[in-house]
Short mmCIF file of C-alpha atoms in Angstrom, two decimals:
data_model
loop_
_atom_site.label_atom_id
_atom_site.label_comp_id
_atom_site.label_asym_id
_atom_site.label_seq_id
_atom_site.Cartn_x
_atom_site.Cartn_y
_atom_site.Cartn_z
CA MET A 1 -0.13 -0.11 0.11
CA LYS A 2 3.02 2.40 0.52
CA LYS A 3 4.32 1.46 -2.39
CA TYR A 4 1.19 2.34 -4.19
CA ILE A 5 0.98 5.78 -2.77
CA SER A 6 4.48 6.42 -2.94
CA LEU A 7 3.60 5.65 -7.00
CA LEU A 8 0.89 7.99 -7.13
CA LEU A 9 2.56 10.65 -5.77
CA SER A 10 6.14 10.36 -7.75
CA LEU A 11 3.09 10.61 -10.61
CA THR A 12 1.95 13.24 -9.66
CA ILE A 13 5.44 15.04 -9.12
CA LEU A 14 6.34 13.90 -12.41
CA LEU A 15 2.88 15.41 -14.34
CA GLY A 16 2.98 18.94 -12.65
CA CYS A 17 6.45 19.29 -14.05
CA PHE A 18 5.67 18.46 -17.42
CA GLY A 19 2.29 19.52 -17.82
CA ILE A 20 0.95 21.28 -21.04
CA SER A 21 1.46 25.00 -19.33
CA PHE A 22 3.89 24.18 -17.03
CA THR A 23 2.73 25.63 -13.75
CA ALA A 24 5.27 24.09 -11.94
CA PHE A 25 5.07 26.31 -9.20
CA GLY A 26 1.22 26.19 -8.55
CA ASP A 27 -1.82 26.50 -10.56
CA ASP A 28 -1.79 30.75 -10.30
CA GLU A 29 1.89 30.93 -11.75
CA VAL A 30 3.06 30.31 -14.69
CA VAL A 31 6.85 29.68 -15.70
CA ILE A 32 8.56 32.05 -18.01
CA ASN A 33 10.14 29.33 -19.92
CA GLU A 34 10.60 28.18 -23.71
CA GLN A 35 7.99 26.07 -23.72
CA ASN A 36 5.10 28.39 -22.54
CA PHE A 37 7.23 31.21 -24.66
CA PRO A 38 8.78 30.30 -27.36
CA ASP A 39 9.52 33.48 -29.18
CA PRO A 40 12.53 34.56 -27.11
CA VAL A 41 11.58 38.56 -28.01
CA PHE A 42 8.28 38.00 -26.51
CA MET A 43 9.90 36.09 -23.73
CA GLU A 44 11.61 38.95 -23.32
CA ILE A 45 8.71 41.11 -22.98
CA VAL A 46 6.94 38.85 -20.57
CA LYS A 47 9.48 39.00 -18.31
CA ARG A 48 9.11 42.62 -17.54
CA TYR A 49 5.46 41.85 -15.90
CA ASP A 50 7.79 39.18 -13.58
CA SER A 51 7.83 42.20 -11.11
CA ASP A 52 9.52 39.70 -8.51
CA ASN A 53 11.79 38.44 -10.77
CA SER A 54 10.68 35.11 -9.84
CA GLY A 55 10.99 33.19 -13.24
CA THR A 56 7.02 32.75 -13.39
CA LEU A 57 4.09 34.76 -13.26
CA SER A 58 1.76 35.22 -10.92
CA ALA A 59 -2.22 35.79 -11.25
CA ALA A 60 -1.52 39.19 -9.89
CA GLU A 61 0.97 39.75 -12.68
CA ARG A 62 -0.55 38.36 -15.49
CA ASP A 63 -3.74 40.75 -14.40
CA GLU A 64 -3.11 43.28 -17.51
CA SER A 65 -5.97 44.61 -19.30
CA LEU A 66 -3.81 46.33 -22.40
CA ILE A 67 -0.60 44.83 -23.94
CA ASP A 68 1.33 46.60 -26.27
CA VAL A 69 3.53 44.19 -27.91
CA MET A 70 5.05 46.83 -30.51
CA ALA A 71 5.89 49.14 -27.83
CA LEU A 72 7.52 46.62 -25.54
CA SER A 73 9.47 45.15 -28.00
CA GLY A 74 11.22 48.34 -29.53
CA MET A 75 12.62 48.47 -25.33
CA VAL A 76 14.23 44.70 -26.20
CA SER A 77 16.00 46.35 -29.55
CA ASP A 78 14.82 48.37 -31.64
CA ASP A 79 15.16 45.75 -34.93
CA ALA A 80 13.15 43.18 -32.20
CA GLU A 81 10.99 40.73 -34.44
CA VAL A 82 8.27 38.50 -32.59
CA LYS A 83 6.93 35.73 -35.10
CA THR A 84 4.50 34.26 -32.11
CA LEU A 85 2.37 35.40 -28.90
CA LYS A 86 2.14 31.85 -28.11
CA GLY A 87 1.59 32.56 -24.02
CA ILE A 88 -0.64 35.52 -24.67
CA GLU A 89 -3.57 32.90 -23.48
CA TYR A 90 -2.05 33.01 -19.97
CA PHE A 91 -3.25 36.78 -19.76
CA ALA A 92 -6.54 35.98 -20.81
CA ASP A 93 -8.55 36.71 -17.87
CA SER A 94 -8.25 40.08 -17.81
CA LEU A 95 -6.47 41.29 -21.38
CA SER A 96 -9.29 43.42 -23.33
CA VAL A 97 -6.44 45.22 -25.63
CA LEU A 98 -4.41 43.67 -27.42
CA ARG A 99 -1.46 46.18 -29.87
CA CYS A 100 1.11 43.45 -31.53
CA GLY A 101 1.57 45.78 -35.00
CA GLY A 102 4.29 46.19 -37.50
CA ILE A 103 6.44 43.18 -35.22
CA ASN A 104 6.85 40.60 -38.48
CA LEU A 105 4.14 38.88 -37.24
CA GLU A 106 3.74 34.87 -39.19
CA GLU A 107 0.78 33.72 -36.82
CA LEU A 108 -1.56 34.93 -34.26
CA ASP A 109 -3.53 32.60 -31.96
CA VAL A 110 -6.18 34.62 -30.23
CA SER A 111 -9.40 32.20 -29.93
CA ALA A 112 -8.36 31.83 -26.40
CA LEU A 113 -8.63 35.53 -25.24
CA TYR A 114 -12.61 35.70 -24.62
CA ASN A 115 -11.89 39.06 -22.92
CA LEU A 116 -10.46 40.23 -26.09
CA THR A 117 -12.42 43.44 -27.24
CA SER A 118 -9.84 45.90 -29.65
CA LEU A 119 -7.39 43.80 -31.29
CA THR A 120 -4.18 45.74 -33.48
CA CYS A 121 -1.98 43.87 -35.38
CA GLU A 122 -1.67 45.28 -38.99
CA GLY A 123 1.59 45.55 -40.48
CA ASN A 124 2.48 41.96 -40.67
CA TYR A 125 2.95 38.63 -41.84
CA LEU A 126 -0.33 37.30 -41.30
CA THR A 127 -2.23 34.49 -43.78
CA SER A 128 -5.35 34.19 -41.97
CA LEU A 129 -6.99 35.45 -38.46
CA ASP A 130 -9.51 33.74 -36.88
CA VAL A 131 -11.57 35.67 -33.98
CA SER A 132 -14.65 33.95 -33.73
CA HIS A 133 -13.72 33.42 -30.65
CA ASN A 134 -13.64 36.53 -29.52
CA PRO A 135 -17.26 37.75 -28.58
CA LYS A 136 -16.37 40.84 -26.78
CA LEU A 137 -14.46 42.35 -30.04
CA ILE A 138 -15.50 46.04 -30.49
CA THR A 139 -12.66 47.13 -32.78
CA LEU A 140 -10.12 44.93 -35.18
CA LYS A 141 -7.48 46.31 -37.34
CA CYS A 142 -5.76 43.64 -38.82
CA MET A 143 -4.66 45.92 -41.94
CA SER A 144 -1.50 45.57 -44.05
CA ASN A 145 -0.63 41.64 -43.46
CA GLU A 146 -0.89 38.63 -46.37
CA LEU A 147 -4.53 37.69 -44.98
CA THR A 148 -6.08 35.19 -47.46
CA SER A 149 -8.79 34.12 -44.82
CA LEU A 150 -10.29 36.22 -42.00
CA ASN A 151 -12.69 34.18 -39.93
CA LEU A 152 -15.78 36.52 -38.01
CA GLY A 153 -17.66 33.65 -36.94
CA ASN A 154 -21.09 34.91 -35.47
CA ILE A 155 -19.47 37.53 -33.53
CA SER A 156 -21.74 41.05 -33.38
CA ASN A 157 -20.21 43.62 -31.60
CA ILE A 158 -17.42 44.69 -34.14
CA GLU A 159 -18.09 48.30 -34.70
CA THR A 160 -14.71 49.26 -36.12
CA LEU A 161 -12.89 46.55 -38.84
CA TYR A 162 -9.74 47.64 -41.09
CA CYS A 163 -8.70 44.54 -42.90
CA PHE A 164 -7.62 46.72 -45.97
CA ALA A 165 -4.30 45.48 -48.16
CA ASN A 166 -4.58 42.16 -47.38
CA SER A 167 -5.39 39.05 -49.93
CA LEU A 168 -9.00 38.36 -49.16
CA GLU A 169 -11.33 36.74 -51.98
CA SER A 170 -13.95 36.77 -49.82
CA ILE A 171 -15.43 38.52 -46.26
CA ASP A 172 -18.69 37.65 -44.62
CA VAL A 173 -19.90 40.71 -42.20
CA SER A 174 -23.40 40.00 -42.37
CA ASN A 175 -23.05 39.37 -38.48
CA LEU A 176 -21.80 42.83 -37.84
CA VAL A 177 -25.04 44.71 -37.14
CA ASN A 178 -23.30 46.96 -35.10
CA LEU A 179 -20.37 47.94 -37.63
CA LYS A 180 -20.16 51.57 -38.23
CA ASP A 181 -16.63 52.21 -39.80
CA PHE A 182 -15.68 49.86 -42.63
CA LYS A 183 -12.51 49.73 -44.82
CA CYS A 184 -11.78 46.60 -46.89
CA ASN A 185 -10.20 48.26 -49.72
CA GLN A 186 -7.02 47.20 -51.52
CA ASN A 187 -7.57 43.15 -51.40
CA GLU A 188 -9.39 40.74 -54.30
CA LEU A 189 -12.97 40.55 -53.25
CA THR A 190 -14.90 39.97 -56.35
CA SER A 191 -18.25 40.66 -54.42
CA LEU A 192 -19.35 42.61 -51.06
CA ASP A 193 -22.66 42.25 -49.43
CA VAL A 194 -22.98 45.28 -46.51
CA SER A 195 -26.79 45.18 -46.60
CA LYS A 196 -27.41 43.78 -43.23
CA ASN A 197 -24.82 46.43 -42.09
CA VAL A 198 -27.35 49.22 -41.20
CA ASN A 199 -25.58 51.11 -38.95
CA LEU A 200 -22.46 51.76 -40.84
CA GLN A 201 -21.58 55.24 -40.68
CA LYS A 202 -17.92 54.85 -42.89
CA PHE A 203 -16.77 53.12 -45.86
CA SER A 204 -14.10 52.44 -47.98
CA CYS A 205 -13.85 49.21 -50.35
CA SER A 206 -11.70 50.09 -53.40
CA LEU A 207 -8.99 48.68 -55.44
CA ASN A 208 -10.94 45.29 -55.39
CA HIS A 209 -12.69 43.42 -58.43
CA LEU A 210 -15.99 44.25 -57.88
CA ARG A 211 -18.59 44.50 -60.90
CA SER A 212 -21.65 45.50 -58.34
CA LEU A 213 -22.00 47.51 -55.34
CA ASP A 214 -25.48 47.94 -53.49
CA LEU A 215 -25.15 50.63 -50.69
CA SER A 216 -29.27 51.14 -50.85
CA ASN A 217 -29.41 49.77 -46.92
CA ASN A 218 -27.06 52.18 -45.67
CA THR A 219 -28.48 55.35 -44.70
CA ASN A 220 -26.48 56.35 -41.84
CA LEU A 221 -23.80 56.53 -44.06
CA ASN A 222 -21.57 59.74 -44.34
CA THR A 223 -20.92 60.57 -48.04
CA VAL A 224 -18.99 58.32 -49.86
CA VAL A 225 -16.97 59.47 -52.86
CA LYS A 226 -15.57 57.95 -56.00
CA SER A 227 -12.18 57.62 -54.68
CA ALA A 228 -13.42 55.38 -51.46
CA ILE A 229 -15.45 52.93 -53.57
CA GLY A 230 -13.72 52.93 -57.12
CA GLY A 231 -10.89 51.95 -58.79
CA GLN A 232 -12.23 48.50 -59.29
CA THR A 233 -10.61 45.95 -61.74
CA VAL A 234 -12.17 43.12 -63.43
CA THR A 235 -11.46 40.64 -66.13
CA ALA A 236 -13.63 39.54 -68.97
CA PRO A 237 -13.07 37.29 -71.83
CA ALA A 238 -14.31 39.17 -75.56
CA ALA A 239 -16.15 37.20 -78.27
CA ILE A 240 -16.39 37.30 -81.96
CA ASN A 241 -20.07 37.79 -82.90
CA GLY A 242 -20.52 38.40 -86.93
CA LEU A 243 -19.13 41.52 -87.62
CA GLN A 244 -19.03 42.43 -84.13
CA ILE A 245 -17.17 41.93 -80.74
CA THR A 246 -19.24 41.56 -77.53
CA VAL A 247 -17.90 41.10 -74.09
CA PRO A 248 -20.78 39.30 -71.91
CA PHE A 249 -20.67 41.21 -68.45
CA ALA A 250 -22.99 40.33 -65.79
CA VAL A 251 -23.80 42.54 -62.91
CA ASP A 252 -26.57 42.67 -60.41
CA ASP A 253 -28.60 45.35 -61.21
CA ALA A 254 -28.06 46.50 -65.38
CA LEU A 255 -30.23 49.69 -65.06
CA CYS A 256 -27.43 50.51 -62.44
CA ILE A 257 -24.78 50.91 -65.12
CA ARG A 258 -24.66 54.75 -65.60
CA THR A 259 -22.19 55.17 -68.34
CA THR A 260 -19.84 53.43 -70.33
CA SER A 261 -16.33 53.74 -72.30
CA LEU A 262 -18.38 52.88 -75.48
CA ASP A 263 -21.29 55.08 -75.16
CA LYS A 264 -21.47 56.72 -78.96
CA ASN A 265 -24.12 59.18 -79.21
CA ASP A 266 -27.37 57.83 -78.31
CA VAL A 267 -25.99 54.80 -78.48
CA PHE A 268 -25.21 52.86 -74.77
CA GLY A 269 -22.19 50.39 -74.99
CA TYR A 270 -23.60 47.74 -72.71
CA THR A 271 -27.26 46.56 -73.49
CA MET A 272 -28.89 42.76 -73.27
CA GLY A 273 -25.93 41.77 -70.52
CA GLU A 274 -22.63 42.57 -72.84
CA PHE A 275 -21.31 45.32 -73.98
CA ALA A 276 -20.39 45.64 -78.19
CA THR A 277 -18.02 47.30 -80.37
CA TYR A 278 -16.75 47.01 -83.84
CA ASP A 279 -13.24 47.74 -83.38
CA VAL A 280 -10.50 46.05 -81.09
CA SER A 281 -8.87 49.56 -80.21
CA GLU A 282 -11.83 50.45 -78.28
CA ILE A 283 -11.07 46.83 -76.07
CA ASP A 284 -7.72 46.60 -76.19
CA SER A 285 -7.45 49.48 -73.34
CA GLY A 286 -10.01 47.78 -71.50
CA ILE A 287 -13.83 49.17 -70.92
CA ASP A 288 -14.53 51.55 -67.93
CA TYR A 289 -17.85 52.34 -66.82
CA SER A 290 -19.68 53.99 -63.55
CA TYR A 291 -22.16 51.70 -61.17
CA SER A 292 -24.99 53.60 -59.22
CA VAL A 293 -24.63 52.24 -55.56
CA SER A 294 -28.30 53.23 -55.11
CA ASN A 295 -27.16 55.68 -52.03
CA GLU A 296 -27.88 59.24 -52.96
CA LYS A 297 -25.10 59.88 -50.72
CA CYS A 298 -22.72 58.42 -52.87
CA GLU A 299 -21.10 58.66 -55.44
CA ASP A 300 -20.92 56.19 -58.29
CA MET A 301 -18.78 53.52 -58.28
CA GLU A 302 -15.97 53.56 -61.09
CA VAL A 303 -15.13 49.93 -62.97
CA HIS A 304 -12.76 49.12 -65.08
CA ILE A 305 -12.62 45.70 -67.47
CA ASP A 306 -9.25 44.36 -68.64
CA VAL A 307 -10.51 42.62 -71.68
CA THR A 308 -8.87 39.31 -72.90
CA ARG A 309 -9.21 37.94 -76.09
CA ASP A 310 -8.26 34.94 -78.36
CA PHE A 311 -8.64 36.63 -81.82
CA TYR A 312 -6.94 39.29 -84.26
CA GLN A 313 -8.61 41.69 -86.13
CA VAL A 314 -7.73 42.15 -89.60
CA SER A 315 -8.53 45.82 -91.49
CA PHE A 316 -8.84 45.85 -95.23
CA TYR A 317 -7.91 49.12 -96.77
CA ALA A 318 -8.07 50.27 -100.81
CA ASP A 319 -5.11 52.29 -100.96
CA GLU A 320 -1.62 52.19 -100.14
CA GLU A 321 -1.72 55.18 -98.08
CA MET A 322 -4.26 53.25 -95.86
CA GLN A 323 -6.51 55.99 -96.06
CA GLU A 324 -9.68 54.08 -97.03
CA LEU A 325 -11.19 51.32 -95.15
CA ILE A 326 -13.03 48.60 -96.87
CA GLY A 327 -14.20 46.66 -94.03
CA LYS A 328 -12.71 44.13 -91.22
CA ARG A 329 -12.79 40.77 -90.06
CA PHE A 330 -12.25 39.22 -87.06
CA VAL A 331 -10.44 35.96 -87.08
CA ASN A 332 -9.61 33.22 -84.52
CA LYS A 333 -5.40 32.40 -84.13
CA ASN A 334 -4.05 30.36 -87.20
CA GLU A 335 -6.86 30.79 -89.46
CA ALA A 336 -7.26 32.83 -92.42
CA ALA A 337 -9.12 35.68 -93.11
CA ARG A 338 -11.78 36.05 -96.17
CA ASN A 339 -12.09 39.31 -98.35
CA PRO A 340 -14.47 41.76 -96.41
CA VAL A 341 -17.97 41.66 -97.24
CA GLU A 342 -17.81 45.42 -98.34
CA LEU A 343 -15.23 44.57 -100.88
CA VAL A 344 -16.74 46.65 -103.96
CA LEU A 345 -14.01 46.71 -106.84
CA PRO A 346 -12.93 49.82 -108.71
CA GLN A 347 -13.58 50.43 -112.19
CA CYS A 348 -11.77 48.34 -114.65
CA LYS A 349 -9.91 46.57 -111.53
CA GLU A 350 -9.96 43.12 -110.15
CA LEU A 351 -8.13 42.30 -106.88
CA ASP A 352 -4.42 40.94 -107.36
CA ARG A 353 -3.68 40.54 -103.50
CA TRP A 354 -3.18 41.90 -100.34
CA SER A 355 -0.16 43.79 -99.40
CA SER A 356 0.53 40.75 -96.36
CA ASP A 357 -0.64 37.36 -96.37
CA VAL A 358 -3.88 37.11 -94.70
CA SER A 359 -4.25 33.12 -94.90
CA ASN A 360 -2.65 32.28 -91.28
CA ILE A 361 -3.29 35.39 -88.85
CA THR A 362 -1.41 35.43 -85.54
CA GLU A 363 -1.68 39.17 -84.99
CA ASP A 364 -3.86 42.28 -85.61
CA ILE A 365 -2.71 43.42 -88.97
CA GLU A 366 -3.86 46.28 -91.37
CA VAL A 367 -3.25 45.33 -94.86
CA TYR A 368 -3.97 46.77 -98.38
CA ALA A 369 -5.59 46.00 -101.96
CA ILE A 370 -2.77 45.26 -104.73
CA TRP A 371 -5.12 46.09 -107.79
CA LYS A 372 -4.68 45.07 -111.58
CA ASP A 373 -6.64 46.56 -115.11
CA SER A 374 -9.51 44.81 -115.93
CA HIS A 375 -10.97 46.20 -118.89
CA SER A 376 -13.93 45.21 -120.47
CA TYR A 377 -12.93 45.99 -124.13
CA ALA A 378 -15.55 45.82 -127.03
CA LEU A 379 -15.00 47.02 -130.80
CA LYS A 380 -16.62 51.14 -130.98
CA SER A 381 -15.55 51.82 -134.82
CA PHE A 382 -14.52 50.60 -138.33
CA GLU A 383 -13.44 53.59 -140.53
CA ASN A 384 -10.57 53.19 -143.62
CA GLY A 385 -9.22 49.99 -142.16
CA ILE A 386 -8.84 51.27 -138.60
CA ALA A 387 -10.50 49.33 -135.78
CA THR A 388 -10.98 51.45 -132.71
CA ILE A 389 -11.58 49.40 -129.51
CA ALA A 390 -12.54 50.78 -126.16
CA CYS A 391 -13.62 50.13 -122.75
CA VAL A 392 -17.48 49.96 -122.13
CA ASN A 393 -16.85 51.56 -118.79
CA ASN A 394 -14.17 54.27 -119.41
CA ASP A 395 -12.60 55.97 -121.62
CA ASP A 396 -9.69 53.98 -122.58
CA SER A 397 -9.45 53.28 -126.01
CA TYR A 398 -6.48 52.07 -128.62
CA THR A 399 -6.70 51.14 -132.50
CA VAL A 400 -5.93 48.76 -134.39
CA ALA A 401 -4.84 48.65 -138.36
CA PHE A 402 -6.82 45.36 -140.72
CA VAL A 403 -3.92 45.40 -142.53
CA ASP A 404 -1.49 44.57 -139.35
CA CYS A 405 -3.66 41.47 -138.63
CA ILE A 406 -4.24 40.03 -142.24
CA ASN A 407 -4.09 36.07 -142.08
CA ALA A 408 -3.18 36.17 -138.60
CA THR A 409 -4.51 32.71 -136.87
CA ALA A 410 -5.64 32.79 -132.80
CA LYS A 411 -2.00 31.48 -131.94
CA ASP A 412 -0.53 34.36 -133.67
CA SER A 413 1.13 37.69 -131.78
CA ASN A 414 -0.31 40.06 -134.05
CA TYR A 415 -4.41 38.28 -133.94
CA CYS A 416 -6.66 40.59 -132.57
CA GLU A 417 -10.12 38.87 -131.51
CA TYR A 418 -11.80 42.18 -132.11
CA LEU A 419 -11.17 41.93 -135.67
CA ASP A 420 -12.33 38.21 -136.08
CA VAL A 421 -15.79 39.01 -135.96
CA VAL A 422 -16.59 35.74 -138.18
CA ALA A 423 -14.92 34.41 -135.16
CA ASP A 424 -13.33 30.97 -136.99
CA GLY A 425 -10.14 31.98 -135.30
CA TYR A 426 -8.75 33.22 -138.55
CA ILE A 427 -8.64 36.82 -139.77
CA ASN A 428 -9.23 37.35 -143.04
CA ALA A 429 -11.17 39.07 -146.07
CA LYS A 430 -14.46 37.32 -144.73
CA ASP A 431 -13.93 39.50 -141.75
CA TYR A 432 -13.09 43.01 -143.03
CA ALA A 433 -16.22 42.88 -145.36
CA GLN A 434 -18.14 41.83 -142.07
CA LEU A 435 -17.00 44.61 -140.80
CA GLN A 436 -17.93 47.11 -143.15
CA LYS A 437 -21.00 45.96 -142.73
CA MET A 438 -21.07 46.94 -139.20
CA PHE A 439 -19.73 50.49 -139.54
#
């Protein structure tokens, strides 16, 4: 029995020495060591709270409502870096304000800080942040990190949320019914719903990828200017639609598109869910449009579309100076360009070829027509043995002496088809007699 009791006592001592929290000096004390505070700089900061230099933190020494890690790290060294705040959970009972911005944090776990009302952790290298276990949180400033994930869970007391200058592709603020000041600009957001944030007073979401934005429910907003919500950039592919270029583009409310860079005179550049144009030059630098956010206190949101395309434009001109445009063709890569439907041959001309090969298009090109003569001649007169042969379409003409062609056959160089009126392939007296009768 004594051996059994001795064994239990030994195990109790052993577990007390090597437990998770290493509270070997009593339940209310935390040993200041690498196990509890693995970051060396943060451990030096924690030592400042050890008022009796015992090497442990008592409950009283951990009774801190505000910890400013950034300020305290500067007291360790000018270039001090803190990678993790592991051990901050030992201050959970009293800690309500945590400031840890600009110290090069790579991770931050605040799940145990249930009394936290303010968290400032801007200017670090955090890629994710979870505050779903901090229901008392009122202020969260996590801007200028590398966040791709921000978990707000079901908390609802946040009034100030600054998460700008991150890499967030989405954010759910629907539960933040008390939100008054919200800045999420310069992220990767493609959509944003603030319809539940009816207490919102200050707001900015510029430099994201929003196509649409509805602020109709946010009647408490102060004036919102274009720079606060504009600078949106999105990408959309163009398509060939006959002789037209279209850019299919869906928005939440088509009627909210006020103006576009493709508007001309009374023709609106956006109809039936797509932008439309007839020239690649109007889309190669992108398309811009303004979008009404349905709130009279707010200016329109400016959006720029980077248009991609996998086809090319061939412009056909009638002259070498490329002043007279015949028409255009849109051609897929490595395909041949057909002649433009608008091609009309000049009088007494026919198309010999284009100035450049259009059988395998790999880029936008401009070509001009190289013409060759194509007269339609007929016998106009015959007098004193001289035949006048003229173009039926213009004044071009020339003369041929019958005597120069007498006895010529169709194979001879001096044969003239217009003098062979008998059409037997031989110019002789029969043709002469017939010509005399004709004229």
